[in-house]
PDB file of C-alpha atoms in Angstrom:
ATOM      1  CA  MET W   1      23.898 117.027  -9.797  1.00 90.00           C
ATOM      2  CA  LYS W   2      22.532 117.818  -6.062  1.00 96.00           C
ATOM      3  CA  ILE W   3      23.200 119.880  -3.490  1.00 98.00           C
ATOM      4  CA  ARG W   4      22.500 119.680   0.003  1.00 98.00           C
ATOM      5  CA  THR W   5      23.230 120.474   3.611  1.00 98.00           C
ATOM      6  CA  GLU W   6      26.682 118.150   4.631  1.00 97.00           C
ATOM      7  CA  THR W   7      25.427 114.984   6.999  1.00 96.00           C
ATOM      8  CA  GLY W   8      27.869 113.514   9.487  1.00 95.00           C
ATOM      9  CA  SER W   9      28.603 110.210   6.207  1.00 96.00           C
ATOM     10  CA  ASP W  10      30.112 113.554   3.767  1.00 97.00           C
ATOM     11  CA  ILE W  11      33.624 114.057   6.142  1.00 97.00           C
ATOM     12  CA  THR W  12      36.552 112.586   5.499  1.00 97.00           C
ATOM     13  CA  GLU W  13      34.627 113.080   1.804  1.00 97.00           C
ATOM     14  CA  ILE W  14      34.998 116.994   1.846  1.00 97.00           C
ATOM     15  CA  GLU W  15      38.479 116.343   3.462  1.00 97.00           C
ATOM     16  CA  LYS W  16      39.763 115.560   0.874  1.00 96.00           C
ATOM     17  CA  LEU W  17      37.928 117.008  -1.872  1.00 96.00           C
ATOM     18  CA  THR W  18      39.039 120.456   0.276  1.00 96.00           C
ATOM     19  CA  TYR W  19      42.412 119.661  -0.264  1.00 94.00           C
ATOM     20  CA  ARG W  20      42.723 118.300  -3.387  1.00 93.00           C
ATOM     21  CA  ALA W  21      41.187 121.060  -4.291  1.00 93.00           C
ATOM     22  CA  PHE W  22      43.846 123.185  -2.830  1.00 91.00           C
ATOM     23  CA  GLU W  23      46.816 121.337  -3.481  1.00 89.00           C
ATOM     24  CA  ASN W  24      49.334 123.666  -5.530  1.00 73.00           C
ATOM     25  CA  HIS W  25      46.619 126.349  -5.727  1.00 72.00           C
ATOM     26  CA  PRO W  26      48.200 129.689  -7.363  1.00 62.00           C
ATOM     27  CA  HIS W  27      47.656 132.064  -4.104  1.00 68.00           C
ATOM     28  CA  HIS W  28      49.452 129.321  -1.829  1.00 59.00           C
ATOM     29  CA  VAL W  29      53.423 129.847  -1.056  1.00 67.00           C
ATOM     30  CA  PRO W  30      54.958 126.968  -3.883  1.00 73.00           C
ATOM     31  CA  GLY W  31      55.418 124.125  -1.729  1.00 74.00           C
ATOM     32  CA  THR W  32      53.111 124.768   1.132  1.00 77.00           C
ATOM     33  CA  LYS W  33      50.342 121.915   1.807  1.00 85.00           C
ATOM     34  CA  PRO W  34      46.745 123.047   1.419  1.00 90.00           C
ATOM     35  CA  THR W  35      45.262 124.027   5.275  1.00 90.00           C
ATOM     36  CA  GLU W  36      41.249 124.452   4.502  1.00 94.00           C
ATOM     37  CA  HIS W  37      40.306 120.990   5.360  1.00 95.00           C
ATOM     38  CA  LEU W  38      41.629 121.749   8.355  1.00 95.00           C
ATOM     39  CA  ILE W  39      39.590 125.606   8.351  1.00 96.00           C
ATOM     40  CA  ILE W  40      36.796 123.351   7.519  1.00 97.00           C
ATOM     41  CA  ASN W  41      36.412 120.580  10.149  1.00 96.00           C
ATOM     42  CA  LYS W  42      37.683 123.776  13.210  1.00 97.00           C
ATOM     43  CA  LEU W  43      34.945 125.574  12.314  1.00 97.00           C
ATOM     44  CA  ARG W  44      32.544 122.557  12.800  1.00 97.00           C
ATOM     45  CA  ALA W  45      33.800 121.537  15.900  1.00 96.00           C
ATOM     46  CA  GLU W  46      33.692 124.868  17.604  1.00 96.00           C
ATOM     47  CA  SER W  47      29.941 124.518  16.473  1.00 97.00           C
ATOM     48  CA  ALA W  48      30.533 128.396  13.889  1.00 97.00           C
ATOM     49  CA  LEU W  49      29.599 126.577  10.226  1.00 96.00           C
ATOM     50  CA  THR W  50      26.445 127.726   9.992  1.00 97.00           C
ATOM     51  CA  LEU W  51      26.014 126.734   7.004  1.00 98.00           C
ATOM     52  CA  SER W  52      28.192 123.178   5.294  1.00 98.00           C
ATOM     53  CA  LEU W  53      26.684 122.689   1.095  1.00 98.00           C
ATOM     54  CA  VAL W  54      27.821 120.309  -1.359  1.00 98.00           C
ATOM     55  CA  MET W  55      27.445 119.210  -4.798  1.00 98.00           C
ATOM     56  CA  GLU W  56      26.835 115.471  -5.780  1.00 96.00           C
ATOM     57  CA  ASP W  57      27.393 113.705  -8.609  1.00 93.00           C
ATOM     58  CA  GLU W  58      25.473 110.214  -8.426  1.00 89.00           C
ATOM     59  CA  ALA W  59      28.737 109.031  -7.055  1.00 86.00           C
ATOM     60  CA  GLU W  60      30.047 111.523  -4.994  1.00 94.00           C
ATOM     61  CA  ILE W  61      30.158 114.731  -3.867  1.00 97.00           C
ATOM     62  CA  VAL W  62      32.170 117.104  -5.937  1.00 97.00           C
ATOM     63  CA  GLY W  63      31.719 119.648  -4.818  1.00 98.00           C
ATOM     64  CA  HIS W  64      31.330 122.231  -1.126  1.00 98.00           C
ATOM     65  CA  ILE W  65      31.605 125.323  -0.063  1.00 98.00           C
ATOM     66  CA  ALA W  66      31.292 127.077   4.026  1.00 98.00           C
ATOM     67  CA  PHE W  67      29.757 129.956   5.420  1.00 98.00           C
ATOM     68  CA  SER W  68      30.748 130.800   8.443  1.00 98.00           C
ATOM     69  CA  PRO W  69      29.764 134.078  11.031  1.00 98.00           C
ATOM     70  CA  VAL W  70      32.659 137.074  10.834  1.00 98.00           C
ATOM     71  CA  ASN W  71      32.022 140.102  13.096  1.00 98.00           C
ATOM     72  CA  ILE W  72      32.310 143.258  12.175  1.00 98.00           C
ATOM     73  CA  ASN W  73      33.895 145.970  14.728  1.00 98.00           C
ATOM     74  CA  GLY W  74      34.298 142.556  17.241  1.00 97.00           C
ATOM     75  CA  LYS W  75      30.381 142.419  17.132  1.00 97.00           C
ATOM     76  CA  PHE W  76      28.430 139.577  15.604  1.00 97.00           C
ATOM     77  CA  VAL W  77      25.373 141.396  12.952  1.00 96.00           C
ATOM     78  CA  ASN W  78      24.455 138.840  11.284  1.00 96.00           C
ATOM     79  CA  TRP W  79      26.897 138.251   8.398  1.00 97.00           C
ATOM     80  CA  TYR W  80      29.141 136.233   6.938  1.00 98.00           C
ATOM     81  CA  GLY W  81      31.869 134.571   5.717  1.00 98.00           C
ATOM     82  CA  LEU W  82      32.128 132.795   1.825  1.00 98.00           C
ATOM     83  CA  GLY W  83      34.456 130.039   2.468  1.00 94.00           C
ATOM     84  CA  PRO W  84      36.087 128.284   1.499  1.00 96.00           C
ATOM     85  CA  VAL W  85      34.689 127.212  -1.650  1.00 97.00           C
ATOM     86  CA  SER W  86      36.237 123.705  -3.410  1.00 96.00           C
ATOM     87  CA  VAL W  87      35.212 122.278  -6.044  1.00 96.00           C
ATOM     88  CA  MET W  88      37.507 118.700  -7.865  1.00 95.00           C
ATOM     89  CA  PRO W  89      39.760 119.787 -10.509  1.00 93.00           C
ATOM     90  CA  GLU W  90      38.678 117.225 -12.591  1.00 94.00           C
ATOM     91  CA  HIS W  91      35.180 118.486 -12.110  1.00 94.00           C
ATOM     92  CA  GLN W  92      36.444 122.921 -12.107  1.00 92.00           C
ATOM     93  CA  SER W  93      34.788 125.517 -14.914  1.00 93.00           C
ATOM     94  CA  LYS W  94      31.354 123.658 -15.069  1.00 95.00           C
ATOM     95  CA  GLY W  95      29.711 125.677 -13.198  1.00 96.00           C
ATOM     96  CA  ILE W  96      29.447 124.131  -9.650  1.00 97.00           C
ATOM     97  CA  GLY W  97      30.938 126.597  -7.414  1.00 97.00           C
ATOM     98  CA  GLY W  98      28.621 129.075  -9.205  1.00 97.00           C
ATOM     99  CA  ALA W  99      26.024 127.112  -8.700  1.00 98.00           C
ATOM    100  CA  LEU W 100      26.846 126.310  -4.918  1.00 98.00           C
ATOM    101  CA  ILE W 101      27.004 130.276  -4.057  1.00 98.00           C
ATOM    102  CA  LEU W 102      24.041 130.998  -5.229  1.00 98.00           C
ATOM    103  CA  ASP W 103      22.236 128.339  -3.507  1.00 98.00           C
ATOM    104  CA  GLY W 104      24.294 129.198   0.215  1.00 98.00           C
ATOM    105  CA  LEU W 105      23.129 132.769  -0.641  1.00 98.00           C
ATOM    106  CA  ALA W 106      19.191 131.978  -1.248  1.00 98.00           C
ATOM    107  CA  GLN W 107      20.168 129.897   1.534  1.00 98.00           C
ATOM    108  CA  LEU W 108      21.774 132.391   3.797  1.00 97.00           C
ATOM    109  CA  LYS W 109      19.104 135.421   2.849  1.00 97.00           C
ATOM    110  CA  ALA W 110      16.104 133.367   4.295  1.00 97.00           C
ATOM    111  CA  LEU W 111      17.236 132.287   7.337  1.00 96.00           C
ATOM    112  CA  GLY W 112      17.899 136.117   8.140  1.00 96.00           C
ATOM    113  CA  ALA W 113      22.421 137.195   7.323  1.00 97.00           C
ATOM    114  CA  GLU W 114      22.254 140.751   6.758  1.00 97.00           C
ATOM    115  CA  GLY W 115      24.946 140.315   4.147  1.00 97.00           C
ATOM    116  CA  VAL W 116      28.449 138.540   3.284  1.00 98.00           C
ATOM    117  CA  VAL W 117      31.883 138.436   2.980  1.00 98.00           C
ATOM    118  CA  LEU W 118      35.089 136.975   1.289  1.00 97.00           C
ATOM    119  CA  LEU W 119      38.254 136.967   0.335  1.00 94.00           C
ATOM    120  CA  GLY W 120      38.388 136.374  -2.864  1.00 93.00           C
ATOM    121  CA  GLU W 121      39.632 137.284  -6.843  1.00 94.00           C
ATOM    122  CA  PRO W 122      37.137 140.420  -7.885  1.00 96.00           C
ATOM    123  CA  GLU W 123      36.606 138.846 -11.443  1.00 96.00           C
ATOM    124  CA  TYR W 124      34.706 135.949 -10.070  1.00 95.00           C
ATOM    125  CA  TYR W 125      32.826 136.540  -6.663  1.00 97.00           C
ATOM    126  CA  GLY W 126      32.382 140.184  -8.956  1.00 97.00           C
ATOM    127  CA  ARG W 127      29.365 138.251 -10.862  1.00 96.00           C
ATOM    128  CA  PHE W 128      27.551 136.996  -7.271  1.00 97.00           C
ATOM    129  CA  GLY W 129      27.167 140.727  -6.581  1.00 97.00           C
ATOM    130  CA  PHE W 130      30.925 140.869  -4.798  1.00 98.00           C
ATOM    131  CA  LYS W 131      32.209 144.303  -4.708  1.00 97.00           C
ATOM    132  CA  ALA W 132      35.170 145.767  -2.656  1.00 97.00           C
ATOM    133  CA  GLN W 133      33.580 148.322  -0.180  1.00 94.00           C
ATOM    134  CA  PRO W 134      35.884 150.762   1.222  1.00 90.00           C
ATOM    135  CA  THR W 135      33.777 150.686   4.301  1.00 93.00           C
ATOM    136  CA  LEU W 136      35.006 147.230   5.035  1.00 95.00           C
ATOM    137  CA  THR W 137      38.375 145.846   6.125  1.00 95.00           C
ATOM    138  CA  LEU W 138      40.100 142.805   6.512  1.00 96.00           C
ATOM    139  CA  ASP W 139      43.281 143.751   8.381  1.00 94.00           C
ATOM    140  CA  GLY W 140      46.731 142.639   6.208  1.00 92.00           C
ATOM    141  CA  VAL W 141      44.660 142.239   2.594  1.00 92.00           C
ATOM    142  CA  PRO W 142      43.675 143.868   0.188  1.00 93.00           C
ATOM    143  CA  ALA W 143      40.919 146.355  -0.813  1.00 93.00           C
ATOM    144  CA  GLU W 144      40.289 145.269  -4.275  1.00 96.00           C
ATOM    145  CA  TYR W 145      40.764 141.218  -3.046  1.00 95.00           C
ATOM    146  CA  PHE W 146      37.906 141.121   0.579  1.00 97.00           C
ATOM    147  CA  LEU W 147      34.537 141.668  -0.735  1.00 98.00           C
ATOM    148  CA  ALA W 148      31.103 142.121   0.752  1.00 98.00           C
ATOM    149  CA  LEU W 149      26.942 141.710  -1.185  1.00 98.00           C
ATOM    150  CA  SER W 150      24.698 142.650   0.778  1.00 97.00           C
ATOM    151  CA  LEU W 151      21.724 141.001   1.392  1.00 96.00           C
ATOM    152  CA  LYS W 152      19.467 143.054   2.643  1.00 91.00           C
ATOM    153  CA  SER W 153      19.938 146.199   4.148  1.00 77.00           C
ATOM    154  CA  ASP W 154      23.397 148.784   3.605  1.00 88.00           C
ATOM    155  CA  ILE W 155      26.496 147.815   3.933  1.00 93.00           C
ATOM    156  CA  PRO W 156      28.095 148.346   7.021  1.00 94.00           C
ATOM    157  CA  SER W 157      31.247 149.757   8.169  1.00 96.00           C
ATOM    158  CA  GLY W 158      34.350 149.110   9.440  1.00 97.00           C
ATOM    159  CA  GLU W 159      36.701 145.680  10.179  1.00 97.00           C
ATOM    160  CA  VAL W 160      35.669 142.830   9.370  1.00 98.00           C
ATOM    161  CA  THR W 161      37.175 139.430  12.497  1.00 97.00           C
ATOM    162  CA  TYR W 162      36.831 136.149  10.590  1.00 97.00           C
ATOM    163  CA  HIS W 163      36.487 132.921  13.692  1.00 96.00           C
ATOM    164  CA  PRO W 164      40.190 132.629  14.862  1.00 94.00           C
ATOM    165  CA  ALA W 165      39.990 128.562  12.779  1.00 94.00           C
ATOM    166  CA  PHE W 166      41.129 130.829  10.399  1.00 93.00           C
ATOM    167  CA  PHE W 167      44.249 131.155  12.661  1.00 89.00           C
ATOM    168  CA  GLU W 168      45.190 128.842  14.027  1.00 82.00           C
ATOM    169  CA  VAL W 169      45.890 125.540  11.361  1.00 69.00           C
TER     170      VAL W 169
END
């Protein structure tokens, strides 16, 4: 398996993979259709997809991860949001998501990123160093599920806002 940056020819496959990965997701309202693939497309269309990586085996793309800029207190301070991260259902629990997260974090650090935030399961993301931070908040989200990881500096304080693509689908 190989991790690489997405190319234009990957877009349709990323859409299908992301849709399948989030279909019937336990955190979605039962019966709702996934929108994560639409978020990625909107981020891409608005040049707000800072890093988009795929993992492929010899036959297909089996995983994808996206990182986009976030604002803290209304300003971009070189922090990014991780997500969505998607793995084909038949390939889940094989370390693909973790490999994408580690590779993505390393690439962001090399780009000079200060840190990364995400909305997710503390138990899973804690293994990568993400923790709830009382100084960072995301409106309407329980603090224990809004996690941060500093890559270079101290954890800032303030209200985090994601790109509008996360709310327009």
